[in-house]
PDB file of C-alpha atoms and ligand atoms in Angstrom:
ATOM      1  CA  UNK A   1       0.000   0.000   0.000  1.00  0.00           C
ATOM      2  CA  UNK A   2       1.262   3.503  -0.866  1.00  0.00           C
ATOM      3  CA  UNK A   3       1.745   5.697   2.131  1.00  0.00           C
ATOM      4  CA  UNK A   4       2.752   9.357   1.825  1.00  0.00           C
ATOM      5  CA  UNK A   5       6.213  10.099   3.184  1.00  0.00           C
ATOM      6  CA  UNK A   6       6.491  12.732   5.927  1.00  0.00           C
ATOM      7  CA  UNK A   7       9.783  14.542   6.509  1.00  0.00           C
ATOM      8  CA  UNK A   8      10.488  16.727   9.519  1.00  0.00           C
ATOM      9  CA  UNK A   9      13.246  19.177   8.643  1.00  0.00           C
ATOM     10  CA  UNK A  10      14.800  20.602  11.807  1.00  0.00           C
ATOM     11  CA  UNK A  11      17.960  22.474  12.746  1.00  0.00           C
ATOM     12  CA  UNK A  12      19.829  19.378  13.970  1.00  0.00           C
ATOM     13  CA  UNK A  13      18.153  16.422  12.308  1.00  0.00           C
ATOM     14  CA  UNK A  14      16.035  15.524   9.301  1.00  0.00           C
ATOM     15  CA  UNK A  15      13.624  12.670  10.080  1.00  0.00           C
ATOM     16  CA  UNK A  16      11.330  10.814   7.740  1.00  0.00           C
ATOM     17  CA  UNK A  17       8.801   7.989   7.795  1.00  0.00           C
ATOM     18  CA  UNK A  18       5.917   6.768   5.646  1.00  0.00           C
ATOM     19  CA  UNK A  19       2.634   7.577   7.373  1.00  0.00           C
ATOM     20  CA  UNK A  20      -0.428   5.381   7.603  1.00  0.00           C
ATOM     21  CA  UNK A  21      -3.106   8.071   7.424  1.00  0.00           C
ATOM     22  CA  UNK A  22      -5.888   5.724   8.497  1.00  0.00           C
ATOM     23  CA  UNK A  23      -4.024   4.912  11.713  1.00  0.00           C
ATOM     24  CA  UNK A  24      -2.447   8.355  12.177  1.00  0.00           C
ATOM     25  CA  UNK A  25       0.935   6.779  12.821  1.00  0.00           C
ATOM     26  CA  UNK A  26       4.181   5.767  11.145  1.00  0.00           C
ATOM     27  CA  UNK A  27       3.831   2.810   8.761  1.00  0.00           C
ATOM     28  CA  UNK A  28       7.549   2.004   9.240  1.00  0.00           C
ATOM     29  CA  UNK A  29      10.225   3.006  11.719  1.00  0.00           C
ATOM     30  CA  UNK A  30      11.509   6.529  11.081  1.00  0.00           C
ATOM     31  CA  UNK A  31      14.991   7.272   9.740  1.00  0.00           C
ATOM     32  CA  UNK A  32      17.029  10.215  11.036  1.00  0.00           C
ATOM     33  CA  UNK A  33      19.918  11.925   9.212  1.00  0.00           C
ATOM     34  CA  UNK A  34      21.963  14.870  10.556  1.00  0.00           C
ATOM     35  CA  UNK A  35      21.082  18.243   9.041  1.00  0.00           C
ATOM     36  CA  UNK A  36      23.943  19.307   6.727  1.00  0.00           C
ATOM     37  CA  UNK A  37      25.818  22.535   7.488  1.00  0.00           C
ATOM     38  CA  UNK A  38      25.172  24.948   5.963  1.00  0.00           C
ATOM     39  CA  UNK A  39      21.598  23.741   5.472  1.00  0.00           C
ATOM     40  CA  UNK A  40      21.175  25.191   1.989  1.00  0.00           C
ATOM     41  CA  UNK A  41      18.308  23.914  -0.209  1.00  0.00           C
ATOM     42  CA  UNK A  42      20.797  22.009  -2.403  1.00  0.00           C
ATOM     43  CA  UNK A  43      22.542  20.324   0.559  1.00  0.00           C
ATOM     44  CA  UNK A  44      19.234  19.412   2.160  1.00  0.00           C
ATOM     45  CA  UNK A  45      17.868  18.047  -1.145  1.00  0.00           C
ATOM     46  CA  UNK A  46      20.586  15.357  -0.941  1.00  0.00           C
ATOM     47  CA  UNK A  47      19.254  14.240   2.456  1.00  0.00           C
ATOM     48  CA  UNK A  48      15.657  14.234   1.238  1.00  0.00           C
ATOM     49  CA  UNK A  49      16.764  12.029  -1.684  1.00  0.00           C
ATOM     50  CA  UNK A  50      18.378   9.568   0.726  1.00  0.00           C
ATOM     51  CA  UNK A  51      15.201   9.407   2.801  1.00  0.00           C
ATOM     52  CA  UNK A  52      13.045   8.783  -0.248  1.00  0.00           C
ATOM     53  CA  UNK A  53      15.447   5.990  -1.283  1.00  0.00           C
ATOM     54  CA  UNK A  54      15.172   4.472   2.219  1.00  0.00           C
ATOM     55  CA  UNK A  55      11.449   3.902   1.720  1.00  0.00           C
ATOM     56  CA  UNK A  56      11.113   2.569  -1.832  1.00  0.00           C
ATOM     57  CA  UNK A  57       7.645   1.196  -1.128  1.00  0.00           C
ATOM     58  CA  UNK A  58       6.166   4.597  -0.327  1.00  0.00           C
ATOM     59  CA  UNK A  59       5.402   5.983  -3.778  1.00  0.00           C
ATOM     60  CA  UNK A  60       2.834   8.638  -2.933  1.00  0.00           C
ATOM     61  CA  UNK A  61       3.341  12.350  -2.262  1.00  0.00           C
ATOM     62  CA  UNK A  62       6.058  13.676   0.037  1.00  0.00           C
ATOM     63  CA  UNK A  63       5.321  16.285   2.736  1.00  0.00           C
ATOM     64  CA  UNK A  64       8.150  18.284   4.300  1.00  0.00           C
ATOM     65  CA  UNK A  65       8.061  20.666   7.265  1.00  0.00           C
ATOM     66  CA  UNK A  66       9.928  23.974   7.199  1.00  0.00           C
ATOM     67  CA  UNK A  67      10.558  26.224  10.228  1.00  0.00           C
ATOM     68  CA  UNK A  68       9.422  29.292   8.294  1.00  0.00           C
ATOM     69  CA  UNK A  69       6.583  30.880   6.352  1.00  0.00           C
ATOM     70  CA  UNK A  70       5.433  29.005   3.221  1.00  0.00           C
ATOM     71  CA  UNK A  71       3.215  30.573   0.612  1.00  0.00           C
ATOM     72  CA  UNK A  72       2.130  28.517  -2.383  1.00  0.00           C
ATOM     73  CA  UNK A  73       5.311  26.457  -2.258  1.00  0.00           C
ATOM     74  CA  UNK A  74       7.676  29.408  -1.824  1.00  0.00           C
ATOM     75  CA  UNK A  75       9.648  29.980   1.394  1.00  0.00           C
ATOM     76  CA  UNK A  76       9.063  33.528   2.671  1.00  0.00           C
ATOM     77  CA  UNK A  77      10.968  33.534   5.962  1.00  0.00           C
ATOM     78  CA  UNK A  78      13.447  31.210   7.574  1.00  0.00           C
ATOM     79  CA  UNK A  79      14.719  32.702  10.853  1.00  0.00           C
ATOM     80  CA  UNK A  80      16.448  29.534  12.046  1.00  0.00           C
ATOM     81  CA  UNK A  81      17.706  28.044   8.760  1.00  0.00           C
ATOM     82  CA  UNK A  82      19.981  29.155   5.924  1.00  0.00           C
ATOM     83  CA  UNK A  83      18.972  32.493   4.279  1.00  0.00           C
ATOM     84  CA  UNK A  84      19.384  30.817   0.856  1.00  0.00           C
ATOM     85  CA  UNK A  85      15.889  29.349   1.423  1.00  0.00           C
ATOM     86  CA  UNK A  86      14.138  32.708   1.175  1.00  0.00           C
ATOM     87  CA  UNK A  87      12.414  33.124  -2.186  1.00  0.00           C
ATOM     88  CA  UNK A  88      13.043  29.483  -3.150  1.00  0.00           C
ATOM     89  CA  UNK A  89      10.106  27.768  -4.871  1.00  0.00           C
ATOM     90  CA  UNK A  90      10.694  24.756  -2.666  1.00  0.00           C
ATOM     91  CA  UNK A  91       7.730  22.683  -3.875  1.00  0.00           C
ATOM     92  CA  UNK A  92       8.976  22.957  -7.480  1.00  0.00           C
ATOM     93  CA  UNK A  93      12.651  22.458  -6.578  1.00  0.00           C
ATOM     94  CA  UNK A  94      12.096  19.298  -4.544  1.00  0.00           C
ATOM     95  CA  UNK A  95       9.425  17.859  -6.837  1.00  0.00           C
ATOM     96  CA  UNK A  96      12.065  18.066  -9.570  1.00  0.00           C
ATOM     97  CA  UNK A  97      14.916  16.797  -7.346  1.00  0.00           C
ATOM     98  CA  UNK A  98      12.971  13.840  -5.922  1.00  0.00           C
ATOM     99  CA  UNK A  99      10.879  12.938  -8.939  1.00  0.00           C
ATOM    100  CA  UNK A 100       7.846  12.828  -6.634  1.00  0.00           C
ATOM    101  CA  UNK A 101       5.088  15.299  -5.833  1.00  0.00           C
ATOM    102  CA  UNK A 102       6.451  17.328  -2.908  1.00  0.00           C
ATOM    103  CA  UNK A 103       4.612  19.822  -0.682  1.00  0.00           C
ATOM    104  CA  UNK A 104       6.247  21.888   2.025  1.00  0.00           C
ATOM    105  CA  UNK A 105       4.402  23.184   5.073  1.00  0.00           C
ATOM    106  CA  UNK A 106       5.324  25.308   8.083  1.00  0.00           C
ATOM    107  CA  UNK A 107       6.455  23.051  10.961  1.00  0.00           C
ATOM    108  CA  UNK A 108       3.894  24.304  13.495  1.00  0.00           C
ATOM    109  CA  UNK A 109       1.109  24.122  10.905  1.00  0.00           C
ATOM    110  CA  UNK A 110       2.021  20.458  10.312  1.00  0.00           C
ATOM    111  CA  UNK A 111       1.955  19.774  14.064  1.00  0.00           C
ATOM    112  CA  UNK A 112      -1.377  21.575  14.322  1.00  0.00           C
ATOM    113  CA  UNK A 113      -2.998  19.536  11.560  1.00  0.00           C
ATOM    114  CA  UNK A 114      -1.761  16.307  13.154  1.00  0.00           C
ATOM    115  CA  UNK A 115      -2.942  17.181  16.681  1.00  0.00           C
ATOM    116  CA  UNK A 116      -6.389  18.124  15.388  1.00  0.00           C
ATOM    117  CA  UNK A 117      -6.716  15.031  13.201  1.00  0.00           C
ATOM    118  CA  UNK A 118      -5.203  12.405  15.523  1.00  0.00           C
ATOM    119  CA  UNK A 119      -3.998  13.981  18.781  1.00  0.00           C
ATOM    120  CA  UNK A 120      -4.962  16.215  21.694  1.00  0.00           C
ATOM    121  CA  UNK A 121      -7.535  18.261  19.729  1.00  0.00           C
ATOM    122  CA  UNK A 122      -9.130  15.353  17.896  1.00  0.00           C
ATOM    123  CA  UNK A 123     -12.809  15.965  17.226  1.00  0.00           C
ATOM    124  CA  UNK A 124     -12.730  19.502  18.659  1.00  0.00           C
ATOM    125  CA  UNK A 125     -14.812  22.072  16.830  1.00  0.00           C
ATOM    126  CA  UNK A 126     -14.254  25.828  16.749  1.00  0.00           C
ATOM    127  CA  UNK A 127     -10.856  27.468  16.945  1.00  0.00           C
ATOM    128  CA  UNK A 128      -7.942  25.435  18.252  1.00  0.00           C
ATOM    129  CA  UNK A 129      -4.556  27.141  18.601  1.00  0.00           C
ATOM    130  CA  UNK A 130      -1.605  24.771  18.642  1.00  0.00           C
ATOM    131  CA  UNK A 131       1.660  26.314  19.817  1.00  0.00           C
ATOM    132  CA  UNK A 132       5.081  24.674  19.723  1.00  0.00           C
ATOM    133  CA  UNK A 133       7.551  25.823  22.367  1.00  0.00           C
ATOM    134  CA  UNK A 134      11.100  25.188  21.146  1.00  0.00           C
ATOM    135  CA  UNK A 135      13.914  27.319  19.720  1.00  0.00           C
ATOM    136  CA  UNK A 136      11.167  29.741  18.695  1.00  0.00           C
ATOM    137  CA  UNK A 137       7.404  29.641  19.211  1.00  0.00           C
ATOM    138  CA  UNK A 138       5.433  28.171  16.326  1.00  0.00           C
ATOM    139  CA  UNK A 139       1.666  28.368  15.970  1.00  0.00           C
ATOM    140  CA  UNK A 140      -1.174  26.801  14.039  1.00  0.00           C
ATOM    141  CA  UNK A 141      -4.726  28.125  13.866  1.00  0.00           C
ATOM    142  CA  UNK A 142      -7.170  25.348  13.059  1.00  0.00           C
ATOM    143  CA  UNK A 143     -10.885  26.105  12.776  1.00  0.00           C
ATOM    144  CA  UNK A 144     -13.308  23.170  12.547  1.00  0.00           C
ATOM    145  CA  UNK A 145     -10.387  21.069  11.319  1.00  0.00           C
ATOM    146  CA  UNK A 146      -9.368  23.566   8.619  1.00  0.00           C
ATOM    147  CA  UNK A 147      -5.914  25.130   8.900  1.00  0.00           C
ATOM    148  CA  UNK A 148      -5.375  28.869   8.444  1.00  0.00           C
ATOM    149  CA  UNK A 149      -1.664  28.708   7.539  1.00  0.00           C
ATOM    150  CA  UNK A 150       1.305  30.871   8.574  1.00  0.00           C
ATOM    151  CA  UNK A 151      -0.190  32.444  11.682  1.00  0.00           C
ATOM    152  CA  UNK A 152       3.318  33.119  13.137  1.00  0.00           C
ATOM    153  CA  UNK A 153       1.994  33.943  16.596  1.00  0.00           C
ATOM    154  CA  UNK A 154       5.474  33.558  18.073  1.00  0.00           C
ATOM    155  CA  UNK A 155       6.213  36.926  16.510  1.00  0.00           C
ATOM    156  CA  UNK A 156       3.405  38.794  18.275  1.00  0.00           C
ATOM    157  CA  UNK A 157       4.877  41.788  20.089  1.00  0.00           C
ATOM    158  CA  UNK A 158       4.058  42.159  23.758  1.00  0.00           C
ATOM    159  CA  UNK A 159       5.389  45.136  25.758  1.00  0.00           C
ATOM    160  CA  UNK A 160       7.684  45.992  22.838  1.00  0.00           C
ATOM    161  CA  UNK A 161       9.226  42.495  22.732  1.00  0.00           C
ATOM    162  CA  UNK A 162       8.839  39.694  20.196  1.00  0.00           C
ATOM    163  CA  UNK A 163       7.083  36.947  22.175  1.00  0.00           C
ATOM    164  CA  UNK A 164       9.344  34.071  21.109  1.00  0.00           C
ATOM    165  CA  UNK A 165      12.439  36.024  22.110  1.00  0.00           C
ATOM    166  CA  UNK A 166      11.085  36.247  25.657  1.00  0.00           C
ATOM    167  CA  UNK A 167       9.012  33.115  26.197  1.00  0.00           C
ATOM    168  CA  UNK A 168      10.348  30.316  23.947  1.00  0.00           C
ATOM    169  CA  UNK A 169      11.742  27.197  25.617  1.00  0.00           C
ATOM    170  CA  UNK A 170      15.222  28.128  24.360  1.00  0.00           C
ATOM    171  CA  UNK A 171      14.981  31.341  26.446  1.00  0.00           C
ATOM    172  CA  UNK A 172      13.957  29.341  29.551  1.00  0.00           C
ATOM    173  CA  UNK A 173      17.079  27.216  29.046  1.00  0.00           C
ATOM    174  CA  UNK A 174      19.376  30.120  28.171  1.00  0.00           C
ATOM    175  CA  UNK A 175      18.337  32.228  31.170  1.00  0.00           C
ATOM    176  CA  UNK A 176      17.910  29.246  33.483  1.00  0.00           C
ATOM    177  CA  UNK A 177      14.346  30.329  34.358  1.00  0.00           C
ATOM    178  CA  UNK A 178      12.516  28.339  37.040  1.00  0.00           C
ATOM    179  CA  UNK A 179       9.213  26.735  35.974  1.00  0.00           C
ATOM    180  CA  UNK A 180       7.172  29.425  37.833  1.00  0.00           C
ATOM    181  CA  UNK A 181       9.241  32.210  36.228  1.00  0.00           C
ATOM    182  CA  UNK A 182       8.704  30.759  32.784  1.00  0.00           C
ATOM    183  CA  UNK A 183       5.010  30.127  33.462  1.00  0.00           C
ATOM    184  CA  UNK A 184       4.591  33.807  34.330  1.00  0.00           C
ATOM    185  CA  UNK A 185       5.889  34.751  30.870  1.00  0.00           C
ATOM    186  CA  UNK A 186       3.685  32.111  29.261  1.00  0.00           C
ATOM    187  CA  UNK A 187       0.657  33.432  31.153  1.00  0.00           C
ATOM    188  CA  UNK A 188       1.199  36.888  29.617  1.00  0.00           C
ATOM    189  CA  UNK A 189       1.670  35.269  26.208  1.00  0.00           C
ATOM    190  CA  UNK A 190      -1.409  33.016  26.272  1.00  0.00           C
ATOM    191  CA  UNK A 191      -3.561  35.792  27.787  1.00  0.00           C
ATOM    192  CA  UNK A 192      -2.636  37.969  24.819  1.00  0.00           C
ATOM    193  CA  UNK A 193      -3.609  35.224  22.354  1.00  0.00           C
ATOM    194  CA  UNK A 194      -6.790  34.608  24.351  1.00  0.00           C
ATOM    195  CA  UNK A 195      -7.758  38.275  24.069  1.00  0.00           C
ATOM    196  CA  UNK A 196      -7.032  38.368  20.338  1.00  0.00           C
ATOM    197  CA  UNK A 197      -8.642  35.069  19.277  1.00  0.00           C
ATOM    198  CA  UNK A 198     -10.934  33.663  22.017  1.00  0.00           C
ATOM    199  CA  UNK A 199     -10.061  30.073  21.059  1.00  0.00           C
ATOM    200  CA  UNK A 200     -11.816  26.950  22.334  1.00  0.00           C
ATOM    201  CA  UNK A 201      -8.564  25.248  23.189  1.00  0.00           C
ATOM    202  CA  UNK A 202      -4.787  25.717  23.316  1.00  0.00           C
ATOM    203  CA  UNK A 203      -2.573  22.702  22.606  1.00  0.00           C
ATOM    204  CA  UNK A 204       1.042  23.008  23.729  1.00  0.00           C
ATOM    205  CA  UNK A 205       3.662  21.073  21.776  1.00  0.00           C
ATOM    206  CA  UNK A 206       7.426  21.070  21.351  1.00  0.00           C
ATOM    207  CA  UNK A 207       9.862  18.784  23.200  1.00  0.00           C
ATOM    208  CA  UNK A 208       9.230  20.505  26.538  1.00  0.00           C
ATOM    209  CA  UNK A 209       5.553  19.468  26.457  1.00  0.00           C
ATOM    210  CA  UNK A 210       6.792  16.129  27.825  1.00  0.00           C
ATOM    211  CA  UNK A 211       7.315  18.013  31.087  1.00  0.00           C
ATOM    212  CA  UNK A 212       3.967  19.794  30.842  1.00  0.00           C
ATOM    213  CA  UNK A 213       3.003  18.946  34.448  1.00  0.00           C
ATOM    214  CA  UNK A 214       5.821  21.288  35.572  1.00  0.00           C
ATOM    215  CA  UNK A 215       4.446  24.413  33.907  1.00  0.00           C
ATOM    216  CA  UNK A 216       0.977  23.992  32.311  1.00  0.00           C
ATOM    217  CA  UNK A 217      -0.888  24.050  35.671  1.00  0.00           C
ATOM    218  CA  UNK A 218       0.915  27.332  36.494  1.00  0.00           C
ATOM    219  CA  UNK A 219      -0.398  29.151  33.398  1.00  0.00           C
ATOM    220  CA  UNK A 220      -3.299  31.317  34.556  1.00  0.00           C
ATOM    221  CA  UNK A 221      -5.779  31.721  31.723  1.00  0.00           C
ATOM    222  CA  UNK A 222      -9.501  31.108  31.143  1.00  0.00           C
ATOM    223  CA  UNK A 223      -9.157  28.890  28.080  1.00  0.00           C
ATOM    224  CA  UNK A 224      -8.575  25.157  28.346  1.00  0.00           C
ATOM    225  CA  UNK A 225      -4.895  24.346  27.722  1.00  0.00           C
ATOM    226  CA  UNK A 226      -3.578  20.809  27.195  1.00  0.00           C
ATOM    227  CA  UNK A 227      -0.300  19.159  26.176  1.00  0.00           C
ATOM    228  CA  UNK A 228       0.149  17.821  22.644  1.00  0.00           C
ATOM    229  CA  UNK A 229      -0.091  14.047  22.460  1.00  0.00           C
ATOM    230  CA  UNK A 230       1.767  13.146  19.246  1.00  0.00           C
ATOM    231  CA  UNK A 231       5.050  14.536  20.633  1.00  0.00           C
ATOM    232  CA  UNK A 232       7.860  14.419  18.075  1.00  0.00           C
ATOM    233  CA  UNK A 233       5.746  12.451  15.583  1.00  0.00           C
ATOM    234  CA  UNK A 234       3.449  15.433  14.887  1.00  0.00           C
ATOM    235  CA  UNK A 235       5.656  17.090  12.234  1.00  0.00           C
ATOM    236  CA  UNK A 236       6.112  13.959  10.123  1.00  0.00           C
ATOM    237  CA  UNK A 237       2.457  12.928  10.415  1.00  0.00           C
ATOM    238  CA  UNK A 238       1.129  16.444   9.703  1.00  0.00           C
ATOM    239  CA  UNK A 239       3.438  16.928   6.709  1.00  0.00           C
ATOM    240  CA  UNK A 240       2.356  13.613   5.194  1.00  0.00           C
ATOM    241  CA  UNK A 241      -1.298  14.462   5.796  1.00  0.00           C
ATOM    242  CA  UNK A 242      -0.954  17.909   4.186  1.00  0.00           C
ATOM    243  CA  UNK A 243       0.892  16.437   1.180  1.00  0.00           C
ATOM    244  CA  UNK A 244      -1.717  13.780   0.670  1.00  0.00           C
ATOM    245  CA  UNK A 245      -4.533  16.358   0.847  1.00  0.00           C
ATOM    246  CA  UNK A 246      -2.712  18.685  -1.568  1.00  0.00           C
ATOM    247  CA  UNK A 247      -2.088  15.840  -4.002  1.00  0.00           C
ATOM    248  CA  UNK A 248      -5.674  14.576  -4.102  1.00  0.00           C
TER     249      UNK A 248
HETATM  250  C1  LIG B 301       9.235  30.734  12.799  1.00  0.00           C
HETATM  251  C2  LIG B 301       8.008  29.895  12.537  1.00  0.00           C
HETATM  252  C3  LIG B 301       8.211  28.484  13.096  1.00  0.00           C
HETATM  253  C4  LIG B 301       8.612  28.554  14.548  1.00  0.00           C
HETATM  254  C5  LIG B 301       8.901  27.169  15.127  1.00  0.00           C
HETATM  255  C6  LIG B 301       9.537  30.700  14.279  1.00  0.00           C
HETATM  256  O1  LIG B 301      10.705  31.466  14.533  1.00  0.00           O
HETATM  257  O2  LIG B 301       9.004  32.077  12.393  1.00  0.00           O
HETATM  258  O3  LIG B 301       7.748  29.832  11.161  1.00  0.00           O
HETATM  259  O4  LIG B 301       7.014  27.763  12.961  1.00  0.00           O
HETATM  260  O5  LIG B 301       9.756  29.369  14.719  1.00  0.00           O
HETATM  261  O6  LIG B 301       9.933  26.535  14.443  1.00  0.00           O
END
């Protein structure tokens, strides 16, 4: 059976696996390859090719996450990857390079789609905001299961500061913030989003969500807030799902 291939392109590793969309899980064990330095589109294309070759039985579309803004296949911003990506028609470039239909999607948008379809927000109607707390803050707005892409809510300015530069998990680590100190910053952040969007639910992803019991209960907001459940599988699963929808 043909399963779409999902690829999660991150700063340190590039991971891929074919995804069984009926089950919402990997159809085979994932493969991880180190991200080349510099991570230019050409260098990264080589890794994508290797991953595609690793799964010869997955012949359907390929979905790839990007930690930046994607508009109709073109990369518009890439704060944490090589500047050579900006302006690249990545869908066209990789479709050509891999000989397969390729669709790129913002990393948080992929995680959002996956959490709504298979994870913590499964079956939830109305507006769900999925945030990923990592090097930056990624966001996905999903309304009744439909994604509004490129929301970039990590770049909201609060008190003259870009939110992700004050409240991302990387800042907690860099400044050695205690859980309560970090939760105070997150409270200000989520209250701002609450005021702007009045969502039904916040889902909190990113690696640190595995320690959600340390900080989620300390975030003082009205809206329900829950940890993501797909953990580090969300990017691969969401990318494969988006690619399969775009291809059909
Ligand atoms: C980028 C977003 C990305 C997020 C998480 C932000 O700095 O602007 O596009 O989703 O980091 O990687």
